[in-house]
């Protein structure tokens, strides 16, 4: 859907009303009560990314130890290890049907894995530097990847061929994401820009300029327009609706690493992010207040993930910790 | 909000004549206001207001108020998903046509090629021996295909996927065309490229490639054909299937358009399309223009005007324009003289629109439709005080693109204000000078060009039907025209001109005139249909000039013969001498038959005295030999008429006459009656040709002396006769009946009346009735003589008398001509 030019304008008002009524009727919880349920140990080096499968059944984690591990999302039970990359893995992502995984590695390749067999189906070669981030589109026929070579590439899942290279940024690309219907790609970079691309043509539609480098971008798939969350190195997370900077979430510590930020919508509406003070921060989406801090990790919490249906948060920490923790809440 | 929406939809339905009308109905606030407050007059209703009617917009995105910046405290909805809009076309059908190429991708490959290339086909291509240009060309095309693949994947499962795909394919086709143009479409290279592509592309890429070929084929048929030549030669069945696949590009809106054709306009107008540039007969018109023509032909009869300017001729633009103007004008006059009662509408694109406007200043037109009006000129916008266009009186519709370079919406409004003629303006959102919308618009609104065109056509139909009904209403109110007009409405539209032989001696030489190449003043009476065919085709029985001459003569004589027979059945009345009849049965049919269709054998056994010969030639191709030509010989001598029929001819004739289409019968009589009423002797005369031979025969013979005297100088006119062979009952009983009618009494009359009535031309109405009661009525008429009786005793025929009266008036008013 390329209605991006029109939609945001028409839709700005309605969003306020339903969510307000929803919060009234459900009397939205003021605070979540996340508590540690499981600690998953197994990676031998820093964990770089954790992701729940869209089916809600699995949790995948990637690590600097070149491995991908699959865990049970509800019980934290170790399921399998997937190996094949020659260097550490920076990011991992699920396809919509939860059957495929794509991983981005420092060996300049991406690999598409069959989750059931654990076999590598395709190796996507083309980047000239570390591949840093990757994602499937909702149809799961395309993969987008961002790299330290400052480009964003779009890949054909079926053939493993690079269909398009976007000369996206002038610094390493820190995060890439598709919007809900796959018509747009959002990329963020150390160069302080966040760009929105038309998937079909590869044209840049918009450039967002922040105060500092964007290190993470996460699109919450709502409406037909983009809502995405940028975590910024200056201790602030910015929520944008298309090109309007809507909200800024502050309080945590984020100076060095590209820390993932997430929407949590299963219970209350939260923003979840790791922090360099070894804690997981949870903000109220609407009021921007910090509603909870999760303590337990012993190193920088670099990645967090929210379960698609349950009030579960997964968090992963770096070198000194190497563990993944599952948190649960009633709301 | 919601109620309003629903209201809007229902009102749109009320207003809307078609589904497509509704597509653009959301922006029709004006209409909505009008519906809610129907008592209110439109703003231009005031007599002092200009004749410009409110602008209508199609797909113009309404300007919305600037967003109030949402502050950081407002709540954000992160859950609600906007429902995907329902496409305006049949999505199922669109998807299926969209995937046509994918489904049939194997057509492109012959079985001998072995297993299809793998997904990583590119690495397997042996590029050794490729020249630089070959490499370049190949890479360009592959790159284009890859971009198409990306778009294809990205758009998968999108709510408006077919349209997005169409846009992507068009874009890719454009790129491939560029690539091929960069090598000047060198046959060797393009053929090499095609073979390589077919051999090496993976299936999914090949599907995209076929899509591209399909698109380009419709734009550059010859170049693509040349490109495909080698593959067409090799694999026979697959190549055939491939050429079928490539025949025309798919369109997402395919179903919608075929199901929602525009409706016929009232008054069956003639739509002339003015050319916007000199046309080259060698080049085929674009696909879009063909689509326009076919759609407009649903509104009325479309007559494209072509201006051929020899490319060798060194003429300036002014001359060329003058030439075009002259051609259009001549065409308008010609059409007007052929169909004096039909409204003529002139349609033109761009420069053609201007030509249409200028022609409207010189010739009488019912309406002008300007598509993409070039308002801006080098000397500024049109509409200066001395602009002749401001003197236009003809109602005019302007359709302009919102993004047109040669025209601005505001400028149009200003121009319209000064225009004296009744005028309307339709603005097509996001469209250019040629009313083509851009791909962004297509994407965002889920439209295709054909859908937009279709909506514009709806607007045109809307405007024209308004103009036409007003024109009709107007003429109703104005005295003398009234009769003619009501006449026109009552009667079927087509008229059969006919002409009689005048003062020509009955000689064998007449046979010459029967032949199509006959140089004498035509003794053939043709139907309107025939004239029409002449206008379009050459090589038929009459040359154009002959037809025109006939028509002129016909006008002079004020003989209007009506018919309501289906088109495609011209009938030719061939006067012959009685002694020639038998020979003619065969001889004369042959030339016609050759030209039109083989007539079935015509046994002449029963036509001993046949003197009127009517050749009915069917033009319907399917009819084959199913229709027997009916032959009635008309004597060449002006004052002698004998009626005779060959056996099959009689069958045919009576069959036609007795066929349930009583309307046609009444038409015949009605049409012929003016002749009889203007008859010098003042005796109305009717010869009945009936299916029941006995009944007719009796009166006919009884009346023989008077009837025969009335028949002096008679030219017998019969209508174009129903072609529909299967519909024709052919009662054998009637065989020879007509023959009997006149046969006995004719011969003596021929000689006796001959010298005295030489200058008189007479028409004898032929009334045939299917039922017994009608026959008796005619009987009565024949014995008592008098149309009034006929009218009173036969209510069904009552209007014939009226018509007759009308016709008489027509005859009178027209006489001075």
PDB file of C-alpha atoms in Angstrom, chain A residues 41-50 59-71 78 80-93 101-107 111 113 118 322 324:
ATOM      1  CA  UNK A  41      21.931 -20.490  29.366  1.00  0.00           C
ATOM      2  CA  UNK A  42      23.761 -22.119  26.477  1.00  0.00           C
ATOM      3  CA  UNK A  43      25.478 -19.529  24.352  1.00  0.00           C
ATOM      4  CA  UNK A  44      29.189 -19.353  24.887  1.00  0.00           C
ATOM      5  CA  UNK A  45      29.561 -15.750  23.849  1.00  0.00           C
ATOM      6  CA  UNK A  46      27.508 -12.590  23.968  1.00  0.00           C
ATOM      7  CA  UNK A  47      23.940 -13.004  22.782  1.00  0.00           C
ATOM      8  CA  UNK A  48      23.181 -10.507  20.019  1.00  0.00           C
ATOM      9  CA  UNK A  49      19.492 -10.920  19.381  1.00  0.00           C
ATOM     10  CA  UNK A  50      16.396 -12.742  20.572  1.00  0.00           C
ATOM     11  CA  UNK A  59      12.299 -18.201  20.748  1.00  0.00           C
ATOM     12  CA  UNK A  60      15.363 -17.897  18.546  1.00  0.00           C
ATOM     13  CA  UNK A  61      18.576 -16.405  19.758  1.00  0.00           C
ATOM     14  CA  UNK A  62      21.704 -15.490  17.850  1.00  0.00           C
ATOM     15  CA  UNK A  63      25.095 -15.055  19.345  1.00  0.00           C
ATOM     16  CA  UNK A  64      28.679 -14.104  18.711  1.00  0.00           C
ATOM     17  CA  UNK A  65      29.494 -17.807  19.105  1.00  0.00           C
ATOM     18  CA  UNK A  66      28.263 -18.280  15.456  1.00  0.00           C
ATOM     19  CA  UNK A  67      25.243 -20.268  16.588  1.00  0.00           C
ATOM     20  CA  UNK A  68      21.512 -19.844  16.522  1.00  0.00           C
ATOM     21  CA  UNK A  69      19.611 -21.546  19.290  1.00  0.00           C
ATOM     22  CA  UNK A  70      15.916 -22.328  19.394  1.00  0.00           C
ATOM     23  CA  UNK A  71      14.074 -22.400  22.707  1.00  0.00           C
ATOM     24  CA  UNK A  78      16.292 -25.755  24.762  1.00  0.00           C
ATOM     25  CA  UNK A  80      18.079 -27.128  18.950  1.00  0.00           C
ATOM     26  CA  UNK A  81      21.194 -25.424  17.738  1.00  0.00           C
ATOM     27  CA  UNK A  82      21.606 -24.253  14.187  1.00  0.00           C
ATOM     28  CA  UNK A  83      25.123 -23.721  12.963  1.00  0.00           C
ATOM     29  CA  UNK A  84      26.798 -22.798   9.730  1.00  0.00           C
ATOM     30  CA  UNK A  85      28.110 -19.269   9.862  1.00  0.00           C
ATOM     31  CA  UNK A  86      31.814 -18.726   9.926  1.00  0.00           C
ATOM     32  CA  UNK A  87      31.694 -15.696  12.167  1.00  0.00           C
ATOM     33  CA  UNK A  88      29.491 -14.258  14.867  1.00  0.00           C
ATOM     34  CA  UNK A  89      25.833 -13.571  14.181  1.00  0.00           C
ATOM     35  CA  UNK A  90      24.388 -10.111  14.737  1.00  0.00           C
ATOM     36  CA  UNK A  91      20.731 -10.647  14.052  1.00  0.00           C
ATOM     37  CA  UNK A  92      18.147 -13.296  13.401  1.00  0.00           C
ATOM     38  CA  UNK A  93      14.563 -13.069  12.126  1.00  0.00           C
ATOM     39  CA  UNK A 101      14.932 -18.124   9.874  1.00  0.00           C
ATOM     40  CA  UNK A 102      17.337 -15.641   8.405  1.00  0.00           C
ATOM     41  CA  UNK A 103      20.534 -14.736  10.137  1.00  0.00           C
ATOM     42  CA  UNK A 104      22.948 -11.870   9.564  1.00  0.00           C
ATOM     43  CA  UNK A 105      26.558 -12.591  10.210  1.00  0.00           C
ATOM     44  CA  UNK A 106      29.906 -10.910  10.350  1.00  0.00           C
ATOM     45  CA  UNK A 107      31.055 -13.282   7.614  1.00  0.00           C
ATOM     46  CA  UNK A 111      21.704 -17.488   5.643  1.00  0.00           C
ATOM     47  CA  UNK A 113      17.489 -21.722   7.539  1.00  0.00           C
ATOM     48  CA  UNK A 118      18.061 -26.915  10.892  1.00  0.00           C
ATOM     49  CA  UNK A 322      25.509 -14.697  27.961  1.00  0.00           C
ATOM     50  CA  UNK A 324      18.551 -15.093  27.970  1.00  0.00           C
TER      51      UNK A 324
END
